[in-house]
Amino acid sequence: MKKEFAVIGLGRFGSSVCKELFRLGHDVLAIDQDEEKVQDVLTIATHTAIANATDEKALQSLGIRNFEYVVVAIGDDIQSSILCTLLLKELGVKKVWAKAQSYYHQRVLEKIGADRVVRPERDMGMRMAHHLVSENIVDY
Ligand code: ATP
């Protein structure tokens, strides 16, 4: 079934999430404050918007509360990541999935209501370790 997603922050991580959701046939609204980043995803998103995701009015005017899932893929700017996540939950978004870049960043995001927090480098490192071990078992 087709779902509606919004992805905020179109760095390497956010644009990859956006591209894959779109490829799987879902509707994706891609948002970034940087016009160039938005230009780069025109062909891999259903809708795009140039907006500051820490601006409550901007989020409201995008109708963000109507999206079942919103992905916060802002990493470096921890303050923006936290404020955006907080606003999304306050605006009533049901599922907010966010990316964190450290343990404490993750803890804050969880505390303010993020429904799922991922730490891509750590998570991928763990997955790779498991793959390495299972490959060795198969080789053996
Ligand atoms: P990558 O996924 O490439 O590792 P990153 O972790 O370095 O990204 P950032 O560079 O912090 O993440 O942010 C990713 C994107 O989020 C950037 O394109 C940036 O323009 C966008 N961004 C940051 N703050 C905001 C904001 N307040 N509103 C909208 N977009 C934002």
PDB file of C-alpha atoms and ligand atoms in Angstrom:
ATOM      1  CA  MET A   1       0.000   0.000   0.000  1.00  0.00           C
ATOM      2  CA  LYS A   2       1.234   3.458  -0.954  1.00  0.00           C
ATOM      3  CA  LYS A   3       2.313   5.568   2.015  1.00  0.00           C
ATOM      4  CA  GLU A   4       3.193   9.219   2.426  1.00  0.00           C
ATOM      5  CA  PHE A   5       6.551  10.176   3.850  1.00  0.00           C
ATOM      6  CA  ALA A   6       8.402  13.416   4.407  1.00  0.00           C
ATOM      7  CA  VAL A   7      12.180  13.511   4.590  1.00  0.00           C
ATOM      8  CA  ILE A   8      13.832  16.545   6.166  1.00  0.00           C
ATOM      9  CA  GLY A   9      17.518  17.120   5.421  1.00  0.00           C
ATOM     10  CA  LEU A  10      18.860  15.949   2.099  1.00  0.00           C
ATOM     11  CA  GLY A  11      22.472  15.075   2.818  1.00  0.00           C
ATOM     12  CA  ARG A  12      23.838  11.665   1.827  1.00  0.00           C
ATOM     13  CA  PHE A  13      21.621   9.869   4.348  1.00  0.00           C
ATOM     14  CA  GLY A  14      18.372  11.774   3.773  1.00  0.00           C
ATOM     15  CA  SER A  15      18.630  11.696  -0.008  1.00  0.00           C
ATOM     16  CA  SER A  16      19.299   7.960   0.096  1.00  0.00           C
ATOM     17  CA  VAL A  17      16.184   7.395   2.246  1.00  0.00           C
ATOM     18  CA  CYS A  18      14.179   9.593  -0.113  1.00  0.00           C
ATOM     19  CA  LYS A  19      15.400   7.808  -3.241  1.00  0.00           C
ATOM     20  CA  GLU A  20      14.642   4.341  -1.908  1.00  0.00           C
ATOM     21  CA  LEU A  21      11.156   5.233  -0.633  1.00  0.00           C
ATOM     22  CA  PHE A  22      10.365   6.767  -4.025  1.00  0.00           C
ATOM     23  CA  ARG A  23      11.783   3.747  -5.864  1.00  0.00           C
ATOM     24  CA  LEU A  24       9.529   1.512  -3.742  1.00  0.00           C
ATOM     25  CA  GLY A  25       6.534   3.462  -5.063  1.00  0.00           C
ATOM     26  CA  HIS A  26       5.709   5.699  -2.105  1.00  0.00           C
ATOM     27  CA  ASP A  27       4.965   9.416  -2.036  1.00  0.00           C
ATOM     28  CA  VAL A  28       7.851  11.422  -0.660  1.00  0.00           C
ATOM     29  CA  LEU A  29       8.011  15.096   0.225  1.00  0.00           C
ATOM     30  CA  ALA A  30      11.705  16.081   0.341  1.00  0.00           C
ATOM     31  CA  ILE A  31      12.598  19.161   2.372  1.00  0.00           C
ATOM     32  CA  ASP A  32      15.847  21.069   2.823  1.00  0.00           C
ATOM     33  CA  GLN A  33      16.751  24.684   3.510  1.00  0.00           C
ATOM     34  CA  ASP A  34      19.455  24.525   0.856  1.00  0.00           C
ATOM     35  CA  GLU A  35      18.057  25.094  -2.632  1.00  0.00           C
ATOM     36  CA  GLU A  36      20.858  23.129  -4.295  1.00  0.00           C
ATOM     37  CA  LYS A  37      20.112  20.033  -2.191  1.00  0.00           C
ATOM     38  CA  VAL A  38      16.465  20.285  -3.195  1.00  0.00           C
ATOM     39  CA  GLN A  39      17.404  20.600  -6.875  1.00  0.00           C
ATOM     40  CA  ASP A  40      19.416  17.385  -6.581  1.00  0.00           C
ATOM     41  CA  VAL A  41      16.376  15.314  -5.553  1.00  0.00           C
ATOM     42  CA  LEU A  42      13.828  16.609  -8.052  1.00  0.00           C
ATOM     43  CA  THR A  43      13.777  13.282  -9.904  1.00  0.00           C
ATOM     44  CA  ILE A  44      13.701  11.082  -6.805  1.00  0.00           C
ATOM     45  CA  ALA A  45      10.887  12.716  -4.837  1.00  0.00           C
ATOM     46  CA  THR A  46       7.182  13.265  -5.419  1.00  0.00           C
ATOM     47  CA  HIS A  47       7.213  16.805  -4.019  1.00  0.00           C
ATOM     48  CA  THR A  48       9.990  19.080  -2.832  1.00  0.00           C
ATOM     49  CA  ALA A  49      10.164  22.151  -0.620  1.00  0.00           C
ATOM     50  CA  ILE A  50      12.837  24.634   0.341  1.00  0.00           C
ATOM     51  CA  ALA A  51      12.161  25.375   3.996  1.00  0.00           C
ATOM     52  CA  ASN A  52      13.764  25.817   7.370  1.00  0.00           C
ATOM     53  CA  ALA A  53      12.549  22.820   9.356  1.00  0.00           C
ATOM     54  CA  THR A  54      12.983  24.664  12.657  1.00  0.00           C
ATOM     55  CA  ASP A  55      10.364  27.201  11.597  1.00  0.00           C
ATOM     56  CA  GLU A  56       7.037  26.036  13.020  1.00  0.00           C
ATOM     57  CA  LYS A  57       4.974  28.089  10.575  1.00  0.00           C
ATOM     58  CA  ALA A  58       6.894  26.712   7.605  1.00  0.00           C
ATOM     59  CA  LEU A  59       6.251  23.155   8.822  1.00  0.00           C
ATOM     60  CA  GLN A  60       2.565  23.916   9.317  1.00  0.00           C
ATOM     61  CA  SER A  61       2.203  25.411   5.865  1.00  0.00           C
ATOM     62  CA  LEU A  62       3.686  22.229   4.387  1.00  0.00           C
ATOM     63  CA  GLY A  63       0.892  20.274   6.081  1.00  0.00           C
ATOM     64  CA  ILE A  64       3.501  18.182   7.858  1.00  0.00           C
ATOM     65  CA  ARG A  65       1.069  16.840  10.441  1.00  0.00           C
ATOM     66  CA  ASN A  66      -0.741  14.927   7.708  1.00  0.00           C
ATOM     67  CA  PHE A  67       2.272  12.723   7.050  1.00  0.00           C
ATOM     68  CA  GLU A  68       2.244   9.450   8.901  1.00  0.00           C
ATOM     69  CA  TYR A  69       6.038   9.221   8.878  1.00  0.00           C
ATOM     70  CA  VAL A  70       8.560  12.040   8.943  1.00  0.00           C
ATOM     71  CA  VAL A  71      12.287  11.344   8.796  1.00  0.00           C
ATOM     72  CA  VAL A  72      14.608  13.916  10.374  1.00  0.00           C
ATOM     73  CA  ALA A  73      17.913  13.412   8.591  1.00  0.00           C
ATOM     74  CA  ILE A  74      19.705  16.471   9.945  1.00  0.00           C
ATOM     75  CA  GLY A  75      22.894  15.280  11.602  1.00  0.00           C
ATOM     76  CA  ASP A  76      25.624  17.860  12.037  1.00  0.00           C
ATOM     77  CA  ASP A  77      23.390  20.625  13.279  1.00  0.00           C
ATOM     78  CA  ILE A  78      22.246  18.976  16.514  1.00  0.00           C
ATOM     79  CA  GLN A  79      20.265  21.998  17.639  1.00  0.00           C
ATOM     80  CA  SER A  80      18.200  22.007  14.435  1.00  0.00           C
ATOM     81  CA  SER A  81      17.718  18.246  14.619  1.00  0.00           C
ATOM     82  CA  ILE A  82      16.372  18.502  18.180  1.00  0.00           C
ATOM     83  CA  LEU A  83      14.168  21.519  17.574  1.00  0.00           C
ATOM     84  CA  CYS A  84      12.728  20.051  14.377  1.00  0.00           C
ATOM     85  CA  THR A  85      11.940  16.735  16.092  1.00  0.00           C
ATOM     86  CA  LEU A  86      10.287  18.537  18.997  1.00  0.00           C
ATOM     87  CA  LEU A  87       8.132  20.663  16.663  1.00  0.00           C
ATOM     88  CA  LEU A  88       7.068  17.637  14.624  1.00  0.00           C
ATOM     89  CA  LYS A  89       5.890  15.811  17.742  1.00  0.00           C
ATOM     90  CA  GLU A  90       4.139  18.921  19.045  1.00  0.00           C
ATOM     91  CA  LEU A  91       2.398  19.360  15.698  1.00  0.00           C
ATOM     92  CA  GLY A  92       1.057  15.830  16.038  1.00  0.00           C
ATOM     93  CA  VAL A  93       3.143  13.799  13.577  1.00  0.00           C
ATOM     94  CA  LYS A  94       2.526  10.185  14.544  1.00  0.00           C
ATOM     95  CA  LYS A  95       5.879   8.659  13.656  1.00  0.00           C
ATOM     96  CA  VAL A  96       9.080  10.656  13.715  1.00  0.00           C
ATOM     97  CA  TRP A  97      12.227   8.742  12.848  1.00  0.00           C
ATOM     98  CA  ALA A  98      15.439  10.644  13.384  1.00  0.00           C
ATOM     99  CA  LYS A  99      19.127  10.266  12.749  1.00  0.00           C
ATOM    100  CA  ALA A 100      21.558  10.953  15.587  1.00  0.00           C
ATOM    101  CA  GLN A 101      25.263  11.388  15.428  1.00  0.00           C
ATOM    102  CA  SER A 102      26.134  10.464  19.010  1.00  0.00           C
ATOM    103  CA  TYR A 103      24.833   8.613  22.048  1.00  0.00           C
ATOM    104  CA  TYR A 104      23.781  11.823  23.815  1.00  0.00           C
ATOM    105  CA  HIS A 105      22.121  13.186  20.694  1.00  0.00           C
ATOM    106  CA  GLN A 106      20.153   9.927  20.528  1.00  0.00           C
ATOM    107  CA  ARG A 107      19.159  10.184  24.193  1.00  0.00           C
ATOM    108  CA  VAL A 108      17.821  13.721  23.762  1.00  0.00           C
ATOM    109  CA  LEU A 109      15.855  12.770  20.640  1.00  0.00           C
ATOM    110  CA  GLU A 110      14.272   9.842  22.473  1.00  0.00           C
ATOM    111  CA  LYS A 111      13.452  12.016  25.466  1.00  0.00           C
ATOM    112  CA  ILE A 112      11.574  14.566  23.349  1.00  0.00           C
ATOM    113  CA  GLY A 113       9.517  11.880  21.673  1.00  0.00           C
ATOM    114  CA  ALA A 114      11.317  10.579  18.575  1.00  0.00           C
ATOM    115  CA  ASP A 115       9.715   7.236  17.796  1.00  0.00           C
ATOM    116  CA  ARG A 116      12.861   5.691  16.390  1.00  0.00           C
ATOM    117  CA  VAL A 117      16.441   6.913  16.374  1.00  0.00           C
ATOM    118  CA  VAL A 118      19.146   5.535  14.120  1.00  0.00           C
ATOM    119  CA  ARG A 119      22.868   6.105  14.204  1.00  0.00           C
ATOM    120  CA  PRO A 120      23.913   5.107  10.695  1.00  0.00           C
ATOM    121  CA  GLU A 121      27.670   4.696  11.179  1.00  0.00           C
ATOM    122  CA  ARG A 122      27.299   2.745  14.428  1.00  0.00           C
ATOM    123  CA  ASP A 123      24.370   0.650  13.169  1.00  0.00           C
ATOM    124  CA  MET A 124      26.094  -0.151   9.867  1.00  0.00           C
ATOM    125  CA  GLY A 125      29.323  -1.012  11.685  1.00  0.00           C
ATOM    126  CA  MET A 126      27.442  -3.499  13.845  1.00  0.00           C
ATOM    127  CA  ARG A 127      25.687  -5.011  10.838  1.00  0.00           C
ATOM    128  CA  MET A 128      28.970  -5.345   9.015  1.00  0.00           C
ATOM    129  CA  ALA A 129      30.524  -7.141  11.993  1.00  0.00           C
ATOM    130  CA  HIS A 130      27.615  -9.620  11.966  1.00  0.00           C
ATOM    131  CA  HIS A 131      27.966 -10.148   8.221  1.00  0.00           C
ATOM    132  CA  LEU A 132      31.688 -10.741   8.627  1.00  0.00           C
ATOM    133  CA  VAL A 133      31.096 -13.342  11.320  1.00  0.00           C
ATOM    134  CA  SER A 134      28.344 -15.160   9.395  1.00  0.00           C
ATOM    135  CA  GLU A 135      30.432 -15.146   6.210  1.00  0.00           C
ATOM    136  CA  ASN A 136      33.284 -16.721   8.133  1.00  0.00           C
ATOM    137  CA  ILE A 137      30.931 -19.364   9.478  1.00  0.00           C
ATOM    138  CA  VAL A 138      29.712 -20.162   5.930  1.00  0.00           C
ATOM    139  CA  ASP A 139      33.316 -20.254   4.640  1.00  0.00           C
ATOM    140  CA  TYR A 140      34.271 -22.577   7.434  1.00  0.00           C
TER     141      TYR A 140
HETATM  142  P1  ATP B   1      25.023  13.308   5.589  1.00  0.00           P
HETATM  143  O1  ATP B   1      23.754  12.541   5.463  1.00  0.00           O
HETATM  144  O2  ATP B   1      25.535  13.790   4.269  1.00  0.00           O
HETATM  145  O3  ATP B   1      26.046  12.645   6.451  1.00  0.00           O
HETATM  146  P2  ATP B   1      25.029  15.180   7.694  1.00  0.00           P
HETATM  147  O4  ATP B   1      24.910  14.216   8.792  1.00  0.00           O
HETATM  148  O5  ATP B   1      26.353  15.854   7.505  1.00  0.00           O
HETATM  149  O6  ATP B   1      24.579  14.598   6.318  1.00  0.00           O
HETATM  150  P3  ATP B   1      23.891  17.689   7.806  1.00  0.00           P
HETATM  151  O7  ATP B   1      24.894  18.162   6.808  1.00  0.00           O
HETATM  152  O8  ATP B   1      23.920  18.265   9.144  1.00  0.00           O
HETATM  153  O9  ATP B   1      23.896  16.169   7.918  1.00  0.00           O
HETATM  154  O10 ATP B   1      22.440  17.961   7.265  1.00  0.00           O
HETATM  155  C1  ATP B   1      21.890  17.299   6.184  1.00  0.00           C
HETATM  156  C2  ATP B   1      21.016  18.267   5.448  1.00  0.00           C
HETATM  157  O11 ATP B   1      20.113  18.898   6.343  1.00  0.00           O
HETATM  158  C3  ATP B   1      21.775  19.391   4.733  1.00  0.00           C
HETATM  159  O12 ATP B   1      21.465  19.307   3.360  1.00  0.00           O
HETATM  160  C4  ATP B   1      21.250  20.657   5.378  1.00  0.00           C
HETATM  161  O13 ATP B   1      21.075  21.692   4.418  1.00  0.00           O
HETATM  162  C5  ATP B   1      19.911  20.216   5.932  1.00  0.00           C
HETATM  163  N1  ATP B   1      19.475  21.030   7.059  1.00  0.00           N
HETATM  164  C6  ATP B   1      20.190  21.343   8.167  1.00  0.00           C
HETATM  165  N2  ATP B   1      19.467  22.122   8.986  1.00  0.00           N
HETATM  166  C7  ATP B   1      18.250  22.296   8.379  1.00  0.00           C
HETATM  167  C8  ATP B   1      17.057  23.006   8.731  1.00  0.00           C
HETATM  168  N3  ATP B   1      16.956  23.689   9.862  1.00  0.00           N
HETATM  169  N4  ATP B   1      16.014  22.958   7.873  1.00  0.00           N
HETATM  170  C9  ATP B   1      16.093  22.260   6.713  1.00  0.00           C
HETATM  171  N5  ATP B   1      17.182  21.576   6.334  1.00  0.00           N
HETATM  172  C10 ATP B   1      18.255  21.589   7.149  1.00  0.00           C
END
